[in-house]
Amino acid sequence: MNLCIDRIHAWRALLAAPLAAGALVACTPAFKAGPLADEVRPSPNYGGRRVSLVVIHHTSNGSALPALRTLTNPLSEVSAHYLITREGRIVQLVEEGERAWHAGRSRWGSINDVNSASIGIELDNDGVEPYGEALMAALYRLLADLRARHQLTALAFVGHADVAPGRKVDPSALFPWRDMAQRGFGLWCDAPYPEPAAGFDVALGLQAIGYDLGAPDAAAWSFGLHYGGRLGGVAELDPAHVACVAAAARAAGAP
């Protein structure tokens, strides 16, 4: 069945529909779906922008359907470009060229309006469970496609906690950032780390990676969540670890 969504009242019928395998919901002819989307569920919550980041979220739900209802509800004023289900289905909600409302108050490097520069991806995960094989396989396919089409650097792939330190914790400490980096989606350093240069400043190292230093200890905590090691403030971080990631960030180039 094809449903063309051109009025607000049509959302009620859309939200009542199950997230069934093989279901394809078409909206207006102008909607430009990504080539890997299994399904399209248009969200009204977006505005125009360009792409230089990909921000990973988790839904905090036990299934995809509650998240889908929220992300496509005009009253919620929250959305993302893609939702990936536990089964590995890629559901597109907003065109990539439009500004989805997923990151909120956030910053990464010189980008002080992350929504205007990013693609948001919601992962069907409750925040305390491991990320399943089918979901991650679909995510890797989608990220490879986004990287190629938008010419993204490794530093362009970040978590919600990275761009909103102290405010957000997704995609959780269980997210496989090391595996992501091995595929070119983000950065990683394994111990033992090279000794940093004399006088290396940990806070400035965090800033070189992209973290907002408005709250340095919150940025340090988000670094630990993403890159491993102790979760704490700037004083708890291993300077050699931060220096290693900062060097990798410089080599990768700005997103």
mmCIF file of N, CA, C and O in Angstrom, residues 128-213:
data_model
loop_
_atom_site.group_PDB
_atom_site.id
_atom_site.type_symbol
_atom_site.label_atom_id
_atom_site.label_comp_id
_atom_site.label_asym_id
_atom_site.label_seq_id
_atom_site.Cartn_x
_atom_site.Cartn_y
_atom_site.Cartn_z
ATOM 1 N N VAL A 128 21.550 -0.563 27.464
ATOM 2 C CA VAL A 128 22.216 -1.455 28.416
ATOM 3 C C VAL A 128 22.454 -2.832 27.816
ATOM 4 O O VAL A 128 22.924 -3.739 28.496
ATOM 5 N N GLU A 129 22.136 -3.014 26.541
ATOM 6 C CA GLU A 129 22.317 -4.295 25.859
ATOM 7 C C GLU A 129 23.430 -4.179 24.829
ATOM 8 O O GLU A 129 23.693 -3.102 24.303
ATOM 9 N N PRO A 130 24.089 -5.293 24.514
ATOM 10 C CA PRO A 130 25.079 -5.263 23.421
ATOM 11 C C PRO A 130 24.399 -4.929 22.090
ATOM 12 O O PRO A 130 23.200 -5.165 21.916
ATOM 13 N N TYR A 131 25.187 -4.399 21.178
ATOM 14 C CA TYR A 131 24.675 -4.083 19.848
ATOM 15 C C TYR A 131 24.759 -5.339 18.986
ATOM 16 O O TYR A 131 25.832 -5.906 18.812
ATOM 17 N N GLY A 132 23.598 -5.768 18.468
ATOM 18 C CA GLY A 132 23.504 -7.029 17.755
ATOM 19 C C GLY A 132 24.191 -7.021 16.398
ATOM 20 O O GLY A 132 24.440 -5.975 15.786
ATOM 21 N N GLU A 133 24.469 -8.218 15.930
ATOM 22 C CA GLU A 133 25.200 -8.400 14.674
ATOM 23 C C GLU A 133 24.440 -7.842 13.475
ATOM 24 O O GLU A 133 25.023 -7.162 12.616
ATOM 25 N N ALA A 134 23.134 -8.115 13.394
ATOM 26 C CA ALA A 134 22.351 -7.661 12.243
ATOM 27 C C ALA A 134 22.284 -6.136 12.208
ATOM 28 O O ALA A 134 22.414 -5.512 11.144
ATOM 29 N N LEU A 135 22.091 -5.519 13.372
ATOM 30 C CA LEU A 135 22.033 -4.062 13.442
ATOM 31 C C LEU A 135 23.368 -3.456 13.006
ATOM 32 O O LEU A 135 23.402 -2.519 12.188
ATOM 33 N N MET A 136 24.467 -3.987 13.529
ATOM 34 C CA MET A 136 25.775 -3.416 13.203
ATOM 35 C C MET A 136 26.137 -3.632 11.738
ATOM 36 O O MET A 136 26.733 -2.747 11.106
ATOM 37 N N ALA A 137 25.775 -4.769 11.171
ATOM 38 C CA ALA A 137 26.055 -5.006 9.752
ATOM 39 C C ALA A 137 25.338 -3.969 8.890
ATOM 40 O O ALA A 137 25.898 -3.434 7.925
ATOM 41 N N ALA A 138 24.079 -3.674 9.247
ATOM 42 C CA ALA A 138 23.327 -2.663 8.508
ATOM 43 C C ALA A 138 23.940 -1.278 8.705
ATOM 44 O O ALA A 138 24.029 -0.480 7.762
ATOM 45 N N LEU A 139 24.381 -0.988 9.936
ATOM 46 C CA LEU A 139 25.012 0.307 10.198
ATOM 47 C C LEU A 139 26.279 0.468 9.374
ATOM 48 O O LEU A 139 26.508 1.521 8.765
ATOM 49 N N TYR A 140 27.125 -0.560 9.319
ATOM 50 C CA TYR A 140 28.362 -0.461 8.552
ATOM 51 C C TYR A 140 28.066 -0.229 7.072
ATOM 52 O O TYR A 140 28.769 0.538 6.394
ATOM 53 N N ARG A 141 27.048 -0.892 6.536
ATOM 54 C CA ARG A 141 26.680 -0.676 5.129
ATOM 55 C C ARG A 141 26.250 0.763 4.911
ATOM 56 O O ARG A 141 26.652 1.416 3.934
ATOM 57 N N LEU A 142 25.421 1.267 5.812
ATOM 58 C CA LEU A 142 24.921 2.630 5.667
ATOM 59 C C LEU A 142 26.058 3.641 5.802
ATOM 60 O O LEU A 142 26.154 4.594 5.008
ATOM 61 N N LEU A 143 26.939 3.451 6.786
ATOM 62 C CA LEU A 143 28.037 4.392 6.976
ATOM 63 C C LEU A 143 28.997 4.408 5.793
ATOM 64 O O LEU A 143 29.495 5.462 5.408
ATOM 65 N N ALA A 144 29.255 3.230 5.217
ATOM 66 C CA ALA A 144 30.134 3.179 4.045
ATOM 67 C C ALA A 144 29.531 3.967 2.888
ATOM 68 O O ALA A 144 30.235 4.688 2.160
ATOM 69 N N ASP A 145 28.223 3.846 2.722
ATOM 70 C CA ASP A 145 27.536 4.585 1.664
ATOM 71 C C ASP A 145 27.575 6.087 1.928
ATOM 72 O O ASP A 145 27.877 6.878 1.024
ATOM 73 N N LEU A 146 27.308 6.495 3.173
ATOM 74 C CA LEU A 146 27.333 7.916 3.519
ATOM 75 C C LEU A 146 28.736 8.492 3.350
ATOM 76 O O LEU A 146 28.905 9.606 2.836
ATOM 77 N N ARG A 147 29.747 7.738 3.784
ATOM 78 C CA ARG A 147 31.131 8.209 3.666
ATOM 79 C C ARG A 147 31.499 8.466 2.210
ATOM 80 O O ARG A 147 32.127 9.493 1.890
ATOM 81 N N ALA A 148 31.102 7.558 1.334
ATOM 82 C CA ALA A 148 31.451 7.701 -0.080
ATOM 83 C C ALA A 148 30.705 8.866 -0.719
ATOM 84 O O ALA A 148 31.297 9.670 -1.447
ATOM 85 N N ARG A 149 29.417 8.971 -0.445
ATOM 86 C CA ARG A 149 28.613 9.987 -1.125
ATOM 87 C C ARG A 149 28.861 11.394 -0.594
ATOM 88 O O ARG A 149 28.744 12.373 -1.334
ATOM 89 N N HIS A 150 29.193 11.507 0.709
ATOM 90 C CA HIS A 150 29.403 12.829 1.307
ATOM 91 C C HIS A 150 30.876 13.143 1.543
ATOM 92 O O HIS A 150 31.186 14.192 2.106
ATOM 93 N N GLN A 151 31.771 12.217 1.132
ATOM 94 C CA GLN A 151 33.220 12.428 1.244
ATOM 95 C C GLN A 151 33.610 12.788 2.673
ATOM 96 O O GLN A 151 34.259 13.809 2.937
ATOM 97 N N LEU A 152 33.260 11.919 3.608
ATOM 98 C CA LEU A 152 33.475 12.160 5.027
ATOM 99 C C LEU A 152 34.815 11.594 5.486
ATOM 100 O O LEU A 152 35.258 10.545 5.018
ATOM 101 N N THR A 153 35.459 12.276 6.428
ATOM 102 C CA THR A 153 36.689 11.783 7.033
ATOM 103 C C THR A 153 36.348 10.879 8.216
ATOM 104 O O THR A 153 35.210 10.848 8.690
ATOM 105 N N ALA A 154 37.369 10.166 8.719
ATOM 106 C CA ALA A 154 37.147 9.288 9.873
ATOM 107 C C ALA A 154 36.643 10.069 11.078
ATOM 108 O O ALA A 154 35.860 9.555 11.894
ATOM 109 N N LEU A 155 37.046 11.310 11.215
ATOM 110 C CA LEU A 155 36.654 12.128 12.365
ATOM 111 C C LEU A 155 35.194 12.562 12.300
ATOM 112 O O LEU A 155 34.659 13.108 13.268
ATOM 113 N N ALA A 156 34.549 12.316 11.178
ATOM 114 C CA ALA A 156 33.158 12.737 11.014
ATOM 115 C C ALA A 156 32.173 11.840 11.749
ATOM 116 O O ALA A 156 31.003 12.192 11.887
ATOM 117 N N PHE A 157 32.612 10.667 12.255
ATOM 118 C CA PHE A 157 31.703 9.699 12.851
ATOM 119 C C PHE A 157 31.822 9.762 14.369
ATOM 120 O O PHE A 157 32.838 9.357 14.948
ATOM 121 N N VAL A 158 30.783 10.283 15.011
ATOM 122 C CA VAL A 158 30.827 10.550 16.451
ATOM 123 C C VAL A 158 29.525 10.092 17.105
ATOM 124 O O VAL A 158 28.543 9.783 16.426
ATOM 125 N N GLY A 159 29.543 10.068 18.429
ATOM 126 C CA GLY A 159 28.342 9.733 19.182
ATOM 127 C C GLY A 159 27.660 10.980 19.705
ATOM 128 O O GLY A 159 28.262 12.064 19.762
ATOM 129 N N HIS A 160 26.406 10.808 20.119
ATOM 130 C CA HIS A 160 25.662 11.931 20.695
ATOM 131 C C HIS A 160 26.385 12.468 21.929
ATOM 132 O O HIS A 160 26.430 13.676 22.169
ATOM 133 N N ALA A 161 26.976 11.563 22.729
ATOM 134 C CA ALA A 161 27.701 11.990 23.926
ATOM 135 C C ALA A 161 28.919 12.838 23.568
ATOM 136 O O ALA A 161 29.322 13.711 24.344
ATOM 137 N N ASP A 162 29.524 12.598 22.401
ATOM 138 C CA ASP A 162 30.692 13.383 21.988
ATOM 139 C C ASP A 162 30.319 14.835 21.714
ATOM 140 O O ASP A 162 31.058 15.751 22.069
ATOM 141 N N VAL A 163 29.182 15.043 21.060
ATOM 142 C CA VAL A 163 28.797 16.397 20.664
ATOM 143 C C VAL A 163 27.978 17.112 21.734
ATOM 144 O O VAL A 163 27.757 18.319 21.640
ATOM 145 N N ALA A 164 27.534 16.371 22.750
ATOM 146 C CA ALA A 164 26.757 16.966 23.844
ATOM 147 C C ALA A 164 27.263 16.439 25.184
ATOM 148 O O ALA A 164 26.529 15.810 25.938
ATOM 149 N N PRO A 165 28.554 16.662 25.511
ATOM 150 C CA PRO A 165 29.121 16.116 26.753
ATOM 151 C C PRO A 165 28.417 16.674 27.989
ATOM 152 O O PRO A 165 28.092 17.854 28.051
ATOM 153 N N GLY A 166 28.165 15.781 28.947
ATOM 154 C CA GLY A 166 27.472 16.172 30.167
ATOM 155 C C GLY A 166 25.973 16.160 30.041
ATOM 156 O O GLY A 166 25.251 16.202 31.040
ATOM 157 N N ARG A 167 25.473 16.078 28.811
ATOM 158 C CA ARG A 167 24.031 16.096 28.578
ATOM 159 C C ARG A 167 23.527 14.772 28.028
ATOM 160 O O ARG A 167 22.402 14.361 28.323
ATOM 161 N N LYS A 168 24.348 14.075 27.228
ATOM 162 C CA LYS A 168 23.936 12.829 26.600
ATOM 163 C C LYS A 168 24.987 11.745 26.816
ATOM 164 O O LYS A 168 26.179 12.035 26.980
ATOM 165 N N VAL A 169 24.547 10.475 26.813
ATOM 166 C CA VAL A 169 25.458 9.349 27.029
ATOM 167 C C VAL A 169 25.388 8.326 25.899
ATOM 168 O O VAL A 169 26.102 7.326 25.930
ATOM 169 N N ASP A 170 24.525 8.556 24.918
ATOM 170 C CA ASP A 170 24.405 7.569 23.843
ATOM 171 C C ASP A 170 25.505 7.773 22.790
ATOM 172 O O ASP A 170 25.989 8.888 22.628
ATOM 173 N N PRO A 171 25.924 6.646 22.165
ATOM 174 C CA PRO A 171 25.275 5.343 22.078
ATOM 175 C C PRO A 171 25.729 4.305 23.104
ATOM 176 O O PRO A 171 25.801 3.120 22.789
ATOM 177 N N SER A 172 26.067 4.656 24.301
ATOM 178 C CA SER A 172 26.402 3.816 25.452
ATOM 179 C C SER A 172 27.819 3.269 25.369
ATOM 180 O O SER A 172 28.428 3.184 24.290
ATOM 181 N N ALA A 173 28.320 2.857 26.536
ATOM 182 C CA ALA A 173 29.675 2.320 26.631
ATOM 183 C C ALA A 173 29.814 0.981 25.923
ATOM 184 O O ALA A 173 30.935 0.517 25.685
ATOM 185 N N LEU A 174 28.702 0.331 25.557
ATOM 186 C CA LEU A 174 28.745 -0.956 24.877
ATOM 187 C C LEU A 174 28.861 -0.819 23.365
ATOM 188 O O LEU A 174 29.009 -1.824 22.665
ATOM 189 N N PHE A 175 28.805 0.393 22.864
ATOM 190 C CA PHE A 175 28.905 0.572 21.421
ATOM 191 C C PHE A 175 30.332 0.259 20.957
ATOM 192 O O PHE A 175 31.306 0.702 21.571
ATOM 193 N N PRO A 176 30.509 -0.504 19.857
ATOM 194 C CA PRO A 176 31.838 -0.977 19.446
ATOM 195 C C PRO A 176 32.638 0.058 18.652
ATOM 196 O O PRO A 176 32.911 -0.101 17.457
ATOM 197 N N TRP A 177 33.090 1.103 19.337
ATOM 198 C CA TRP A 177 33.836 2.155 18.652
ATOM 199 C C TRP A 177 35.153 1.641 18.059
ATOM 200 O O TRP A 177 35.607 2.120 17.017
ATOM 201 N N ARG A 178 35.777 0.673 18.717
ATOM 202 C CA ARG A 178 37.033 0.142 18.177
ATOM 203 C C ARG A 178 36.791 -0.540 16.833
ATOM 204 O O ARG A 178 37.541 -0.324 15.870
ATOM 205 N N ASP A 179 35.737 -1.346 16.747
ATOM 206 C CA ASP A 179 35.396 -1.994 15.484
ATOM 207 C C ASP A 179 35.028 -0.957 14.428
ATOM 208 O O ASP A 179 35.358 -1.108 13.247
ATOM 209 N N MET A 180 34.322 0.089 14.861
ATOM 210 C CA MET A 180 33.979 1.166 13.932
ATOM 211 C C MET A 180 35.249 1.781 13.336
ATOM 212 O O MET A 180 35.356 1.961 12.117
ATOM 213 N N ALA A 181 36.215 2.091 14.201
ATOM 214 C CA ALA A 181 37.433 2.742 13.738
ATOM 215 C C ALA A 181 38.226 1.844 12.794
ATOM 216 O O ALA A 181 38.849 2.329 11.840
ATOM 217 N N GLN A 182 38.202 0.548 13.041
ATOM 218 C CA GLN A 182 38.913 -0.376 12.148
ATOM 219 C C GLN A 182 38.338 -0.357 10.744
ATOM 220 O O GLN A 182 39.031 -0.704 9.781
ATOM 221 N N ARG A 183 37.085 0.076 10.621
ATOM 222 C CA ARG A 183 36.436 0.192 9.314
ATOM 223 C C ARG A 183 36.497 1.626 8.778
ATOM 224 O O ARG A 183 35.908 1.920 7.746
ATOM 225 N N GLY A 184 37.184 2.504 9.500
ATOM 226 C CA GLY A 184 37.336 3.883 9.042
ATOM 227 C C GLY A 184 36.251 4.819 9.511
ATOM 228 O O GLY A 184 36.179 5.963 9.049
ATOM 229 N N PHE A 185 35.427 4.378 10.455
ATOM 230 C CA PHE A 185 34.333 5.213 10.966
ATOM 231 C C PHE A 185 34.672 5.673 12.382
ATOM 232 O O PHE A 185 34.220 5.111 13.376
ATOM 233 N N GLY A 186 35.487 6.705 12.477
ATOM 234 C CA GLY A 186 35.916 7.175 13.781
ATOM 235 C C GLY A 186 37.373 6.829 14.031
ATOM 236 O O GLY A 186 38.061 6.261 13.173
ATOM 237 N N LEU A 187 37.852 7.196 15.220
ATOM 238 C CA LEU A 187 39.256 7.029 15.588
ATOM 239 C C LEU A 187 39.382 6.071 16.766
ATOM 240 O O LEU A 187 38.431 5.851 17.514
ATOM 241 N N TRP A 188 40.593 5.535 16.958
ATOM 242 C CA TRP A 188 40.847 4.664 18.098
ATOM 243 C C TRP A 188 42.351 4.570 18.315
ATOM 244 O O TRP A 188 43.130 4.651 17.373
ATOM 245 N N CYS A 189 42.759 4.393 19.579
ATOM 246 C CA CYS A 189 44.148 4.126 19.923
ATOM 247 C C CYS A 189 44.189 2.980 20.921
ATOM 248 O O CYS A 189 43.470 3.007 21.927
ATOM 249 N N ASP A 190 45.001 1.994 20.645
ATOM 250 C CA ASP A 190 45.212 0.888 21.575
ATOM 251 C C ASP A 190 46.460 1.154 22.413
ATOM 252 O O ASP A 190 47.464 1.674 21.914
ATOM 253 N N ALA A 191 46.393 0.764 23.687
ATOM 254 C CA ALA A 191 47.574 0.845 24.551
ATOM 255 C C ALA A 191 48.590 -0.218 24.113
ATOM 256 O O ALA A 191 48.207 -1.239 23.536
ATOM 257 N N PRO A 192 49.871 -0.024 24.364
ATOM 258 C CA PRO A 192 50.463 1.152 25.038
ATOM 259 C C PRO A 192 50.539 2.351 24.098
ATOM 260 O O PRO A 192 50.814 2.203 22.903
ATOM 261 N N TYR A 193 50.296 3.533 24.664
ATOM 262 C CA TYR A 193 50.288 4.753 23.867
ATOM 263 C C TYR A 193 51.682 5.393 23.864
ATOM 264 O O TYR A 193 52.413 5.312 24.847
ATOM 265 N N PRO A 194 52.048 6.043 22.756
ATOM 266 C CA PRO A 194 53.318 6.775 22.741
ATOM 267 C C PRO A 194 53.323 7.886 23.790
ATOM 268 O O PRO A 194 52.269 8.456 24.112
ATOM 269 N N GLU A 195 54.462 8.174 24.321
ATOM 270 C CA GLU A 195 54.579 9.266 25.290
ATOM 271 C C GLU A 195 54.245 10.596 24.608
ATOM 272 O O GLU A 195 54.724 10.861 23.498
ATOM 273 N N PRO A 196 53.430 11.423 25.250
ATOM 274 C CA PRO A 196 53.119 12.723 24.636
ATOM 275 C C PRO A 196 54.303 13.672 24.721
ATOM 276 O O PRO A 196 55.239 13.453 25.493
ATOM 277 N N ALA A 197 54.248 14.716 23.937
ATOM 278 C CA ALA A 197 55.298 15.734 23.975
ATOM 279 C C ALA A 197 55.326 16.393 25.346
ATOM 280 O O ALA A 197 54.305 16.477 26.044
ATOM 281 N N ALA A 198 56.478 16.880 25.751
ATOM 282 C CA ALA A 198 56.611 17.568 27.036
ATOM 283 C C ALA A 198 55.642 18.747 27.091
ATOM 284 O O ALA A 198 55.512 19.511 26.137
ATOM 285 N N GLY A 199 54.958 18.864 28.218
ATOM 286 C CA GLY A 199 54.025 19.968 28.398
ATOM 287 C C GLY A 199 52.685 19.776 27.717
ATOM 288 O O GLY A 199 51.897 20.737 27.622
ATOM 289 N N PHE A 200 52.401 18.555 27.239
ATOM 290 C CA PHE A 200 51.120 18.312 26.561
ATOM 291 C C PHE A 200 49.968 18.658 27.492
ATOM 292 O O PHE A 200 49.928 18.228 28.642
ATOM 293 N N ASP A 201 49.004 19.435 26.994
ATOM 294 C CA ASP A 201 47.836 19.869 27.765
ATOM 295 C C ASP A 201 46.645 18.984 27.404
ATOM 296 O O ASP A 201 46.200 18.983 26.260
ATOM 297 N N VAL A 202 46.132 18.223 28.381
ATOM 298 C CA VAL A 202 45.052 17.269 28.115
ATOM 299 C C VAL A 202 43.794 17.973 27.612
ATOM 300 O O VAL A 202 43.153 17.513 26.659
ATOM 301 N N ALA A 203 43.431 19.082 28.242
ATOM 302 C CA ALA A 203 42.221 19.795 27.827
ATOM 303 C C ALA A 203 42.339 20.275 26.386
ATOM 304 O O ALA A 203 41.395 20.143 25.594
ATOM 305 N N LEU A 204 43.493 20.817 26.026
ATOM 306 C CA LEU A 204 43.677 21.258 24.648
ATOM 307 C C LEU A 204 43.696 20.076 23.688
ATOM 308 O O LEU A 204 43.292 20.197 22.526
ATOM 309 N N GLY A 205 44.160 18.919 24.167
ATOM 310 C CA GLY A 205 44.098 17.712 23.349
ATOM 311 C C GLY A 205 42.664 17.312 23.059
ATOM 312 O O GLY A 205 42.329 16.935 21.924
ATOM 313 N N LEU A 206 41.807 17.401 24.075
ATOM 314 C CA LEU A 206 40.385 17.114 23.870
ATOM 315 C C LEU A 206 39.790 18.070 22.845
ATOM 316 O O LEU A 206 39.011 17.670 21.973
ATOM 317 N N GLN A 207 40.162 19.327 22.947
ATOM 318 C CA GLN A 207 39.663 20.327 22.004
ATOM 319 C C GLN A 207 40.146 20.028 20.594
ATOM 320 O O GLN A 207 39.395 20.201 19.613
ATOM 321 N N ALA A 208 41.383 19.558 20.453
ATOM 322 C CA ALA A 208 41.916 19.228 19.130
ATOM 323 C C ALA A 208 41.148 18.075 18.488
ATOM 324 O O ALA A 208 41.009 18.014 17.264
ATOM 325 N N ILE A 209 40.639 17.171 19.310
ATOM 326 C CA ILE A 209 39.834 16.061 18.794
ATOM 327 C C ILE A 209 38.483 16.561 18.305
ATOM 328 O O ILE A 209 37.951 16.071 17.304
ATOM 329 N N GLY A 210 37.931 17.559 18.988
ATOM 330 C CA GLY A 210 36.634 18.109 18.603
ATOM 331 C C GLY A 210 35.732 18.433 19.762
ATOM 332 O O GLY A 210 34.679 19.048 19.581
ATOM 333 N N TYR A 211 36.121 18.052 20.989
ATOM 334 C CA TYR A 211 35.249 18.239 22.143
ATOM 335 C C TYR A 211 35.112 19.709 22.521
ATOM 336 O O TYR A 211 36.058 20.492 22.419
ATOM 337 N N ASP A 212 33.916 20.057 22.974
ATOM 338 C CA ASP A 212 33.623 21.403 23.464
ATOM 339 C C ASP A 212 34.187 21.524 24.877
ATOM 340 O O ASP A 212 33.854 20.727 25.761
ATOM 341 N N LEU A 213 35.020 22.532 25.123
ATOM 342 C CA LEU A 213 35.614 22.721 26.443
ATOM 343 C C LEU A 213 34.805 23.646 27.334
ATOM 344 O O LEU A 213 35.305 24.127 28.347
#
